[in-house]
Amino acid sequence: MASNPVDKKPVERDVERAEEDDTVSFGKGDILQLEHVNPVLNAKMHLVNNAIDEIGFTRYQWKLFVLNGFGYAVDSLILLIQGIIAGQAALEFSPGYANGLTIAAYVGMLVGALFWGMTADIIGRKFAFNVSLMLCSVFAIVAGASPNWTVLGLFVCLCSFGAGGNLVLDTAVFLEYLPSKDQWLLTLMAAWWGIGQLFAGFFAWAFLPNFSKDCTTVANCTYANNKGWRYVWYASGSLVFCMSIARITVIRLKETPKFLVGEGRDAECVETLLFIARKYNRPCSLTLAQMQACGTLDSGRGSKSKWSFGEIGVHLKGLYATRRMGISTTLIWFSWTLIGLAYPLYNVFLPAYLASRGAQLGQKSTYILWRNYTLVNFSGIWGPVLAGYMCSTRLGRKYTMVIGALVTMAFFFAYTQVRTEVQDIVFSCVINFCLNIYYGTLYAYTPEVLPSAHRGTGNGIAIGWNRIMGILSAVIATVADTSTPVPMYICAALYIVMAAVAAVFPFEPYGKRSS
């Protein structure tokens, strides 16, 4: 988007004043303000950041932390649930393609991430925030009543469409209301991912051993004695439905100020910030006159319609507006591609590899199996907690990711030497903990360094690459030899590449504010 030439001089003076006198800001400046992509937008965004810092952290942000965290939890819950119930459902339906549910889930997540991400930049964050979880809950409940494998795959895909799209918005909405000194909470919010996994483990532990215990082979598995996997879907869908209702009733979300600024809706932006300030008795000195003094934004659209294909091109060009921004966008998408391939492949190949190497893990009962599964998922909650602390130190986001990736790589290599049940559960817990240090930080870093006007599109494409690799991993698992050690070492080596990429990211958000 280009600024009005008449307004350039006042804008440049405003930016200079903001850089010289930033008494309200807790940070050292806005991450992208030196890119000089659009001086009008930079100046207005600087004023908005000052206002958010002046208001500070309120109960409004605490509510967003919980309600947006639901999106993280649902994303991990749905991905794990489809994998958990696939075996029992397959005994009942005898599918022709065993990994069909995994592909269906990742296809839904892929389409959801792209659709809701781009929609968020066109019509705003509010609509997707309120609708996506509701869609997910409805199809999750219906999935439990599926009469055959094909219908189950369809509802898993539709359910994942809501869950995957919702995840794109969680970080963006929360970030765009956060004071700069509290942006580390964006990393901590990834702990909800582990909470979702924990619920998946609880549901499996509660229902599968008790309601599917007589269904062990295709011959003796019927609808009547194999209701455990259906109850898992009913419970999951009901939980997501309660979360979606809470999003509508607990907080009446207003459109984020930074989206409104990018759309040229200065009056609504100021009104939103003043509303929060009044409600929580906080100061806010931002005025509409200050915003208008910065100049007028050009929409930058090639056509009058917001729904034209040209609009998508505008947002893609915005992610590559400068050389540094282009490098940053590319490296972020590359990182999501790597983690999207490495982690699913690891889970696919590890069991067969351990069996081929003579690991004596013992004969676990169904109860013990799902108990251990729950323990592993519980461990994953605490990785983002440590990552949140590390991000708030001089390590920053980049080197938190470097450390998380390298430590995960080390334990991945070590895991190939597992020989006992105790070693198996301990290493599984440690790996899930370390992995979420990297993953949780990447989730937070991505929206922090993307420009607000194009944040949904950039975030959606990043997660979309992740989902594409998930689909690829399911296909590889079907056709490849899972007993060879080569994929294990490739997966671990990918984490070295992730660490190297994180180290050369051009932007470090520590001490700065999102733009």
PDB file of C-alpha atoms in Angstrom, residues 114-115 118-119 121-122 301 303 305-319 454 457 461:
ATOM      1  CA  LEU A 114      -5.369 -21.224   3.887  1.00  0.00           C
ATOM      2  CA  PHE A 115      -9.061 -20.302   3.817  1.00  0.00           C
ATOM      3  CA  MET A 118      -6.627 -15.314   3.939  1.00  0.00           C
ATOM      4  CA  THR A 119     -10.181 -14.542   5.032  1.00  0.00           C
ATOM      5  CA  ASP A 121      -6.858 -10.438   6.199  1.00  0.00           C
ATOM      6  CA  ILE A 122      -9.875  -9.634   4.030  1.00  0.00           C
ATOM      7  CA  ARG A 301      -6.118  -2.794  -4.043  1.00  0.00           C
ATOM      8  CA  SER A 303      -9.882  -3.550  -7.809  1.00  0.00           C
ATOM      9  CA  SER A 305     -13.806  -5.748  -4.551  1.00  0.00           C
ATOM     10  CA  LYS A 306     -12.152  -7.189  -1.453  1.00  0.00           C
ATOM     11  CA  TRP A 307     -12.992 -10.674  -2.734  1.00  0.00           C
ATOM     12  CA  SER A 308     -11.068 -10.490  -6.007  1.00  0.00           C
ATOM     13  CA  PHE A 309      -8.069 -12.718  -6.690  1.00  0.00           C
ATOM     14  CA  GLY A 310      -6.008  -9.558  -6.852  1.00  0.00           C
ATOM     15  CA  GLU A 311      -6.592  -9.073  -3.129  1.00  0.00           C
ATOM     16  CA  ILE A 312      -4.702 -12.292  -2.373  1.00  0.00           C
ATOM     17  CA  GLY A 313      -1.859 -11.039  -4.553  1.00  0.00           C
ATOM     18  CA  VAL A 314      -1.739  -7.807  -2.547  1.00  0.00           C
ATOM     19  CA  HIS A 315      -1.237  -9.745   0.669  1.00  0.00           C
ATOM     20  CA  LEU A 316       1.394 -12.017  -0.868  1.00  0.00           C
ATOM     21  CA  LYS A 317       3.307  -8.998  -2.197  1.00  0.00           C
ATOM     22  CA  GLY A 318       3.061  -7.392   1.228  1.00  0.00           C
ATOM     23  CA  LEU A 319       4.942 -10.337   2.746  1.00  0.00           C
ATOM     24  CA  HIS A 454      -0.847  -9.599   5.880  1.00  0.00           C
ATOM     25  CA  THR A 457      -2.183 -14.856   4.958  1.00  0.00           C
ATOM     26  CA  ILE A 461       0.482 -20.378   4.331  1.00  0.00           C
TER      27      ILE A 461
END
